[in-house]
Structure formats: structure tokens, C-alpha cells
Amino acid sequence: MPSSPLLPTSLVGSYVQPDWLIDRGKLAGRFPPRVRATELWRIDPEYLAQAQDDATLLAIRAQVDAGLDIITDGEIRRESYSNHFATALEGVDVDNPGTALDRSGHPNPVPRIIGPIRRPRPVEVEDLRFLRAHTDRTIKMTVPGPFTMSQQAQNDYYPDAEAAAMAYAAAVNAEIRDLFAAGADIVQIDEPYMQARPDAARGYGLAALNAALDGVTGTTAVHICFGYAAIIHDRPEGYSFLPELAGCPVDQISIETAQSGLDLGVLSDLTDKTIILGVVDLSTPDVESPELVAERTRRAFDRIPPEQIAIATDCGMKYLPRSSAEGKMRAMADAARLLRAELSAA
């Protein structure tokens, strides 16, 4: 992994997909798809992969130009953070979907599990290689977590939800191993449903996450959030599932604090982890000043030393206007420079 500066900056995962690539009006007017949603793409299928490559290059360049230290592929090729991977697995019927409640309580079409869940081939390795070929900075890839995918499916095969989650964990584990073998510096597992369904997360979700990480030797992260700000508007005052991750073998934990004004006392339970600290509010297109982003970051210094903090967005930038996303990324990079200067002078 390339050497990392103090307080490295990064997106949580997604960047803004261009209007010429995807119908952003349709995207914003619905909940994130769990099955395929090919109707969202504006490009003829014959040219879609080429267009997605071009848009991914723009996303990489935007992050580099803004000064971010850790670069993602922006999840440009994905209709949602989870369906790109979940619909590539065997054992799920996406053409005859089932139904499951999303985290807001609304029914949503979801993959229907009809047989053993298997990963027939790597899903994101080529995306990772494309990213690696176009930047020499630290790179991160994101994969949906096994617990979250089990909550976003209708189980018509396994004896219970726990068994389904463990099957998803085996698929995620194989993917993570292949991503590190192909050159990933960090792999992040997205597990938002651990916050949304904490009782089930305690019952078997943590075991599934641990299974997904079994034998993995690269730097790993897990992202726990309150949902996309553009979709889920209300924020609780604290996490319902977070201290439980203290015993998890993951290296980094990504949390959001900007929109929620989270009480950072919870970080005292996670002092052996690097905290990917969400300090950029995605509920508004308004661009924060570097000073505000720096102040939100300083709040954590009495709980976690700066050496264990990365500066990030609350969640994915997928729903923001591009100009806002660019401005917010620059604010993160400028805040990091400001804080590094302060700390070096202290």
C-alpha cells in the first residue's frame, strides 16, 4: 500500500454518476434497487461498458484533482451499492423477484433465493484492475456485506435467515480475497442494515461479517450508516449497533457524524480501530468550509488519536449534484491540510 498521510481523506464509496450515463431523476425518485434496474442507464447496451469506463475515469480524476488520498472507482458501474454484486451470484432468481421491507419499512423487489448461493466468478476484480491502472494512490473497493444482502433478499431456500447470511459471507470472503490478490489496498464491506436491524445483527449478522473476513490479510473496513441522506431523511442521535464491532477482526470502521451530530463517546469502545469519520453532510448540496470540516474532525481527537482517523463523507455521494460533490471533496482535502499543519506545530 502507498504510504498514507496523517488524517487521510476518502469517499465512503460512491461518487456522482453523470447525467449522460444514468437517469438521475429516476434514480433519485426511487429506493436503491436490489434487483437489476437496467432502465436507469441512458446508454445503449452495446456501448454501456465503454461509457461506464469513461465515467469511472472522470470519477477517479475528480477525486485526485480534489486532493483525496484514498481513491475509489466511484461505484460508477453500479445501479446501487449492493445489487451489482448480489445479482451476480448463483442461487438467486432476479427475473422473478421476491419482496422484502427496506430500512424505511416499504416493500421492495429483491432477489429471491432459490438454491445454494455461490459466486461463480469474481464480480469486481476487473473494476479494481481498472482503478489500479489509473491511479498510483491508495485504492479502496467496496462490497456489500453478507448480513445486509440477507436482509435484501427473499429466502425461499435456506432454513433460516442466518443460514442465508452465512452463505452470502462465503461469497463475500472469496471476493475480498480476490480483490486483495488483484491489488486492492483497502476493501470495505458495506453493512448499513446492521444499524437498521440491530437485534438480528447481534443474533447472527456479526458472525456472518466475521466469516466474510476469515483468513483475510489485507486492510479491511466496514461501513455502518443511517442510509442515504437523499432517501432516509431522519437521523437518530446515536448508533443502535456499533460497540459490538470492537471484537470484529476488521481494521477500520466507517461511521457518519456530520448530519446526525453524533455523540462521539461511542468511539471510546473502538480505540483499537481506525475510524473513517464521516464529517461531510450529504443531506444538503451546500459545500462546507474546510474550517467546518476540520472542526467536526477535531471533535473526535479526545476519543481517538488523529493517527487512527480518516476524514470521509457521511455516506456515498451518489445523489449529490456534481458541483457539490467536487466542492465537498476539496473541503475535506483542505481540512486535512489545515489539521496536519496544526498537529505538526503542536
Short mmCIF file of C-alpha atoms in Angstrom, two decimals:
data_model
loop_
_atom_site.label_atom_id
_atom_site.label_comp_id
_atom_site.label_asym_id
_atom_site.label_seq_id
_atom_site.Cartn_x
_atom_site.Cartn_y
_atom_site.Cartn_z
CA MET A 1 0.00 0.00 0.00
CA PRO A 2 1.32 3.50 -0.79
CA SER A 3 2.34 5.45 2.31
CA SER A 4 -0.61 7.23 3.88
CA PRO A 5 -0.50 10.74 5.34
CA LEU A 6 -1.92 11.68 8.71
CA LEU A 7 -5.72 12.04 8.51
CA PRO A 8 -6.09 10.52 5.03
CA THR A 9 -9.15 11.61 3.06
CA SER A 10 -11.54 9.36 1.18
CA LEU A 11 -15.03 8.85 -0.13
CA VAL A 12 -17.05 6.17 1.62
CA GLY A 13 -17.70 4.62 -1.77
CA SER A 14 -19.87 6.18 -4.43
CA TYR A 15 -19.27 9.31 -6.47
CA VAL A 16 -21.76 11.12 -8.70
CA GLN A 17 -22.75 9.30 -11.88
CA PRO A 18 -23.04 11.68 -14.86
CA ASP A 19 -26.45 12.64 -16.19
CA TRP A 20 -25.45 11.40 -19.64
CA LEU A 21 -24.80 7.94 -18.19
CA ILE A 22 -27.75 7.34 -15.86
CA ASP A 23 -31.20 8.89 -15.44
CA ARG A 24 -30.56 10.67 -12.17
CA GLY A 25 -34.18 11.77 -11.89
CA LYS A 26 -35.36 8.16 -11.92
CA LEU A 27 -32.52 7.17 -9.61
CA ALA A 28 -33.46 9.77 -7.01
CA GLY A 29 -37.18 9.06 -7.28
CA ARG A 30 -36.99 5.50 -6.01
CA PHE A 31 -35.35 3.44 -3.31
CA PRO A 32 -31.97 1.92 -4.21
CA PRO A 33 -32.63 -1.12 -6.42
CA ARG A 34 -31.99 -4.60 -5.04
CA VAL A 35 -32.63 -6.38 -8.35
CA ARG A 36 -31.31 -5.16 -11.69
CA ALA A 37 -32.58 -1.75 -12.86
CA THR A 38 -31.25 -1.56 -16.41
CA GLU A 39 -33.87 1.04 -17.28
CA LEU A 40 -31.83 3.60 -15.36
CA TRP A 41 -28.99 3.62 -17.91
CA ARG A 42 -29.21 6.14 -20.76
CA ILE A 43 -26.61 4.37 -22.93
CA ASP A 44 -27.35 1.65 -25.48
CA PRO A 45 -26.31 -1.73 -24.01
CA GLU A 46 -23.75 -2.17 -26.81
CA TYR A 47 -21.83 0.88 -25.58
CA LEU A 48 -22.67 0.84 -21.87
CA ALA A 49 -19.45 -0.77 -20.61
CA GLN A 50 -17.36 1.72 -22.58
CA ALA A 51 -19.41 4.62 -21.22
CA GLN A 52 -19.06 3.30 -17.67
CA ASP A 53 -15.29 3.13 -18.13
CA ASP A 54 -15.23 6.73 -19.32
CA ALA A 55 -17.37 7.89 -16.40
CA THR A 56 -15.18 5.95 -13.97
CA LEU A 57 -12.13 7.77 -15.32
CA LEU A 58 -13.91 11.06 -14.62
CA ALA A 59 -14.67 9.92 -11.07
CA ILE A 60 -11.06 8.91 -10.45
CA ARG A 61 -9.76 12.21 -11.85
CA ALA A 62 -12.25 14.22 -9.78
CA GLN A 63 -11.03 12.58 -6.58
CA VAL A 64 -7.36 13.05 -7.49
CA ASP A 65 -7.88 16.66 -8.55
CA ALA A 66 -9.71 17.39 -5.29
CA GLY A 67 -6.70 16.08 -3.37
CA LEU A 68 -8.15 12.91 -1.83
CA ASP A 69 -5.60 10.41 -0.56
CA ILE A 70 -7.60 7.19 -0.95
CA ILE A 71 -9.38 6.69 -4.27
CA THR A 72 -12.42 4.54 -5.11
CA ASP A 73 -13.88 3.75 -8.52
CA GLY A 74 -16.91 5.80 -7.50
CA GLU A 75 -19.15 2.73 -7.90
CA ILE A 76 -19.99 4.23 -11.29
CA ARG A 77 -20.89 0.86 -12.85
CA ARG A 78 -23.43 0.07 -10.15
CA GLU A 79 -27.15 0.82 -10.07
CA SER A 80 -26.87 0.60 -6.29
CA TYR A 81 -24.15 -0.21 -3.80
CA SER A 82 -25.43 -3.77 -3.32
CA ASN A 83 -27.28 -5.04 -6.39
CA HIS A 84 -24.18 -5.12 -8.64
CA PHE A 85 -22.73 -7.92 -6.51
CA ALA A 86 -25.91 -9.53 -5.19
CA THR A 87 -27.39 -10.13 -8.64
CA ALA A 88 -24.15 -11.71 -9.92
CA LEU A 89 -24.47 -14.69 -7.58
CA GLU A 90 -25.87 -18.12 -8.35
CA GLY A 91 -28.82 -19.37 -6.35
CA VAL A 92 -30.87 -16.17 -6.65
CA ASP A 93 -33.68 -15.51 -9.09
CA VAL A 94 -33.64 -11.85 -10.12
CA ASP A 95 -36.07 -12.30 -13.03
CA ASN A 96 -38.83 -13.46 -10.68
CA PRO A 97 -38.02 -11.35 -7.63
CA GLY A 98 -39.36 -11.66 -4.16
CA THR A 99 -40.24 -8.89 -1.71
CA ALA A 100 -38.58 -7.59 1.42
CA LEU A 101 -39.03 -4.48 3.52
CA ASP A 102 -36.36 -1.81 3.08
CA ARG A 103 -34.99 0.06 6.08
CA SER A 104 -37.81 2.60 5.92
CA GLY A 105 -40.44 -0.17 6.12
CA HIS A 106 -41.51 -0.12 2.46
CA PRO A 107 -41.73 -3.32 0.39
CA ASN A 108 -39.11 -3.57 -2.34
CA PRO A 109 -38.45 -6.11 -5.13
CA VAL A 110 -35.45 -8.19 -4.06
CA PRO A 111 -33.51 -11.25 -5.26
CA ARG A 112 -35.31 -14.47 -4.37
CA ILE A 113 -33.04 -17.18 -3.01
CA ILE A 114 -33.97 -20.44 -4.75
CA GLY A 115 -30.79 -22.51 -4.34
CA PRO A 116 -27.29 -22.52 -2.85
CA ILE A 117 -25.73 -19.07 -3.00
CA ARG A 118 -22.44 -19.29 -4.88
CA ARG A 119 -20.09 -16.81 -6.50
CA PRO A 120 -19.34 -18.39 -9.90
CA ARG A 121 -16.67 -15.82 -10.75
CA PRO A 122 -15.10 -12.63 -9.37
CA VAL A 123 -17.54 -9.73 -9.65
CA GLU A 124 -15.41 -6.63 -9.06
CA VAL A 125 -11.86 -7.69 -9.87
CA GLU A 126 -11.84 -6.14 -13.34
CA ASP A 127 -13.23 -2.91 -11.86
CA LEU A 128 -10.40 -3.00 -9.31
CA ARG A 129 -7.78 -3.53 -12.02
CA PHE A 130 -9.20 -0.59 -13.98
CA LEU A 131 -8.92 1.60 -10.89
CA ARG A 132 -5.37 0.41 -10.14
CA ALA A 133 -4.31 1.17 -13.71
CA HIS A 134 -5.44 4.78 -13.47
CA THR A 135 -4.02 5.99 -10.16
CA ASP A 136 -0.91 5.36 -8.11
CA ARG A 137 -2.64 6.46 -4.90
CA THR A 138 -4.06 4.14 -2.26
CA ILE A 139 -7.19 2.47 -3.64
CA LYS A 140 -10.29 1.09 -1.96
CA MET A 141 -13.03 -1.17 -3.27
CA THR A 142 -16.40 -1.70 -1.62
CA VAL A 143 -18.50 -4.86 -1.43
CA PRO A 144 -21.96 -5.29 0.12
CA GLY A 145 -21.95 -7.15 3.40
CA PRO A 146 -23.45 -10.61 3.91
CA PHE A 147 -25.91 -9.52 6.60
CA THR A 148 -27.20 -6.62 4.51
CA MET A 149 -27.63 -8.83 1.43
CA SER A 150 -29.50 -11.40 3.51
CA GLN A 151 -31.91 -8.65 4.59
CA GLN A 152 -32.32 -7.54 0.98
CA ALA A 153 -33.45 -10.94 -0.26
CA GLN A 154 -36.46 -13.25 0.00
CA ASN A 155 -35.23 -16.55 1.37
CA ASP A 156 -37.06 -19.43 -0.31
CA TYR A 157 -34.27 -21.97 0.13
CA TYR A 158 -32.31 -21.82 3.38
CA PRO A 159 -33.84 -22.96 6.68
CA ASP A 160 -33.47 -19.50 8.19
CA ALA A 161 -32.02 -16.03 7.62
CA GLU A 162 -28.86 -16.92 9.48
CA ALA A 163 -28.05 -19.73 7.08
CA ALA A 164 -28.60 -17.38 4.14
CA ALA A 165 -26.32 -14.75 5.70
CA MET A 166 -23.55 -17.31 6.19
CA ALA A 167 -23.85 -18.39 2.55
CA TYR A 168 -23.52 -14.77 1.47
CA ALA A 169 -20.50 -14.50 3.79
CA ALA A 170 -18.68 -17.26 1.90
CA ALA A 171 -19.26 -15.41 -1.38
CA VAL A 172 -18.05 -12.11 0.09
CA ASN A 173 -14.98 -13.78 1.61
CA ALA A 174 -13.97 -15.20 -1.79
CA GLU A 175 -14.47 -11.79 -3.42
CA ILE A 176 -12.39 -9.97 -0.81
CA ARG A 177 -9.52 -12.45 -1.20
CA ASP A 178 -9.58 -11.98 -4.99
CA LEU A 179 -9.67 -8.18 -4.67
CA PHE A 180 -6.59 -8.15 -2.47
CA ALA A 181 -4.83 -10.58 -4.81
CA ALA A 182 -5.59 -8.20 -7.70
CA GLY A 183 -4.06 -5.19 -5.94
CA ALA A 184 -6.63 -3.60 -3.64
CA ASP A 185 -5.12 -1.64 -0.74
CA ILE A 186 -8.37 -1.50 1.28
CA VAL A 187 -11.60 -3.45 0.92
CA GLN A 188 -14.68 -2.00 2.60
CA ILE A 189 -17.73 -4.08 3.49
CA ASP A 190 -20.98 -2.10 3.48
CA GLU A 191 -23.29 -3.23 6.28
CA PRO A 192 -25.93 -0.48 6.73
CA TYR A 193 -28.58 -2.98 7.81
CA MET A 194 -26.63 -3.71 10.98
CA GLN A 195 -27.76 -0.27 12.12
CA ALA A 196 -31.26 -0.71 10.72
CA ARG A 197 -31.82 -4.17 12.29
CA PRO A 198 -29.57 -4.35 15.33
CA ASP A 199 -31.23 -7.33 17.04
CA ALA A 200 -30.72 -9.60 14.03
CA ALA A 201 -27.24 -8.14 13.59
CA ARG A 202 -26.39 -9.21 17.12
CA GLY A 203 -28.06 -12.58 16.61
CA TYR A 204 -26.14 -13.65 13.53
CA GLY A 205 -25.02 -10.63 11.50
CA LEU A 206 -21.77 -10.19 13.36
CA ALA A 207 -20.97 -13.88 12.91
CA ALA A 208 -21.60 -13.51 9.16
CA LEU A 209 -19.33 -10.47 9.00
CA ASN A 210 -16.61 -12.35 10.86
CA ALA A 211 -16.97 -15.24 8.42
CA ALA A 212 -16.62 -12.83 5.48
CA LEU A 213 -13.32 -11.65 6.99
CA ASP A 214 -12.00 -15.11 7.86
CA GLY A 215 -8.41 -15.58 6.69
CA VAL A 216 -8.27 -12.16 5.01
CA THR A 217 -4.89 -10.47 5.48
CA GLY A 218 -5.34 -7.09 3.75
CA THR A 219 -6.65 -3.87 5.31
CA THR A 220 -10.42 -4.12 5.73
CA ALA A 221 -13.14 -1.66 6.66
CA VAL A 222 -16.82 -1.92 7.49
CA HIS A 223 -19.30 0.89 6.80
CA ILE A 224 -22.29 1.30 9.13
CA CYS A 225 -24.67 4.16 8.34
CA PHE A 226 -28.16 5.58 8.71
CA GLY A 227 -28.94 5.35 4.98
CA TYR A 228 -28.57 7.73 2.04
CA ALA A 229 -29.49 11.22 3.19
CA ALA A 230 -31.43 11.76 -0.04
CA ILE A 231 -33.65 8.77 0.77
CA ILE A 232 -33.69 8.43 4.58
CA HIS A 233 -34.17 11.94 5.98
CA ASP A 234 -34.41 11.38 9.74
CA ARG A 235 -31.27 10.66 11.72
CA PRO A 236 -31.18 9.07 15.18
CA GLU A 237 -28.95 10.59 17.82
CA GLY A 238 -26.78 7.51 18.05
CA TYR A 239 -25.98 4.13 16.59
CA SER A 240 -28.02 1.13 17.70
CA PHE A 241 -25.23 -1.22 16.60
CA LEU A 242 -21.62 -0.12 16.83
CA PRO A 243 -19.78 -1.09 20.04
CA GLU A 244 -20.37 -4.72 19.04
CA LEU A 245 -17.77 -4.25 16.29
CA ALA A 246 -14.98 -3.85 18.86
CA GLY A 247 -14.28 -7.57 18.77
CA CYS A 248 -14.58 -7.90 14.99
CA PRO A 249 -11.31 -8.52 13.09
CA VAL A 250 -11.96 -5.55 10.77
CA ASP A 251 -9.25 -2.85 10.78
CA GLN A 252 -11.34 0.24 10.07
CA ILE A 253 -14.91 1.29 10.90
CA SER A 254 -16.73 3.92 8.85
CA ILE A 255 -19.37 5.96 10.69
CA GLU A 256 -21.31 9.13 9.94
CA THR A 257 -21.30 12.09 12.32
CA ALA A 258 -21.92 15.24 10.27
CA GLN A 259 -25.68 15.23 9.65
CA SER A 260 -26.54 13.43 12.89
CA GLY A 261 -24.22 15.43 15.15
CA LEU A 262 -23.34 12.05 16.65
CA ASP A 263 -22.15 11.91 20.25
CA LEU A 264 -18.61 10.65 19.75
CA GLY A 265 -18.46 8.99 23.15
CA VAL A 266 -19.21 5.75 21.30
CA LEU A 267 -15.69 5.87 19.87
CA SER A 268 -14.30 5.06 23.30
CA ASP A 269 -15.41 1.46 22.70
CA LEU A 270 -13.44 1.26 19.43
CA THR A 271 -9.99 2.51 20.38
CA ASP A 272 -8.19 -0.35 18.62
CA LYS A 273 -9.75 0.53 15.26
CA THR A 274 -9.05 3.18 12.66
CA ILE A 275 -12.19 5.32 12.40
CA ILE A 276 -13.29 6.51 8.97
CA LEU A 277 -15.02 9.60 10.30
CA GLY A 278 -17.94 10.93 8.28
CA VAL A 279 -17.63 14.71 8.61
CA VAL A 280 -19.31 15.85 5.36
CA ASP A 281 -23.10 16.23 5.40
CA LEU A 282 -24.79 14.73 2.34
CA SER A 283 -28.31 15.92 3.18
CA THR A 284 -27.57 19.29 1.59
CA PRO A 285 -25.78 20.35 -1.61
CA ASP A 286 -24.24 23.25 0.29
CA VAL A 287 -20.47 22.92 0.43
CA GLU A 288 -18.96 23.08 3.89
CA SER A 289 -15.96 25.27 4.57
CA PRO A 290 -12.68 23.50 5.30
CA GLU A 291 -12.84 25.06 8.77
CA LEU A 292 -16.21 23.41 9.49
CA VAL A 293 -14.98 20.01 8.28
CA ALA A 294 -11.87 20.45 10.43
CA GLU A 295 -13.97 21.32 13.48
CA ARG A 296 -16.13 18.22 13.00
CA THR A 297 -12.95 16.16 12.84
CA ARG A 298 -11.41 17.74 15.94
CA ARG A 299 -14.42 16.56 17.96
CA ALA A 300 -13.03 13.04 17.75
CA PHE A 301 -9.49 13.83 18.91
CA ASP A 302 -10.27 13.36 22.61
CA ARG A 303 -11.67 9.88 21.88
CA ILE A 304 -9.36 8.58 19.15
CA PRO A 305 -5.84 9.85 18.34
CA PRO A 306 -5.50 11.59 14.96
CA GLU A 307 -3.27 8.73 13.80
CA GLN A 308 -6.35 6.47 13.88
CA ILE A 309 -8.72 8.78 11.99
CA ALA A 310 -9.51 9.08 8.30
CA ILE A 311 -11.61 12.00 7.02
CA ALA A 312 -14.57 10.98 4.88
CA THR A 313 -18.09 11.71 3.78
CA ASP A 314 -21.03 10.50 5.89
CA CYS A 315 -22.10 8.04 3.19
CA GLY A 316 -21.97 7.73 -0.60
CA MET A 317 -22.11 10.87 -2.77
CA LYS A 318 -24.32 9.19 -5.38
CA TYR A 319 -27.27 11.59 -5.11
CA LEU A 320 -25.42 14.94 -4.93
CA PRO A 321 -25.03 17.41 -7.79
CA ARG A 322 -21.56 17.02 -9.24
CA SER A 323 -20.50 20.58 -8.40
CA SER A 324 -21.44 19.98 -4.75
CA ALA A 325 -19.53 16.70 -4.66
CA GLU A 326 -16.44 18.35 -6.08
CA GLY A 327 -16.65 21.18 -3.55
CA LYS A 328 -17.17 18.84 -0.61
CA MET A 329 -14.17 16.72 -1.62
CA ARG A 330 -11.97 19.81 -1.82
CA ALA A 331 -13.22 20.89 1.60
CA MET A 332 -12.15 17.51 3.03
CA ALA A 333 -8.69 17.76 1.49
CA ASP A 334 -8.25 21.37 2.65
CA ALA A 335 -9.45 20.48 6.16
CA ALA A 336 -6.90 17.67 6.32
CA ARG A 337 -4.10 20.04 5.33
CA LEU A 338 -5.25 22.54 7.95
CA LEU A 339 -5.34 19.91 10.69
CA ARG A 340 -1.98 18.40 9.71
CA ALA A 341 -0.40 21.83 9.99
CA GLU A 342 -1.97 22.35 13.41
CA LEU A 343 -0.80 18.98 14.68
CA SER A 344 2.73 19.36 13.37
CA ALA A 345 3.01 22.77 15.06
CA ALA A 346 1.71 21.50 18.40
#
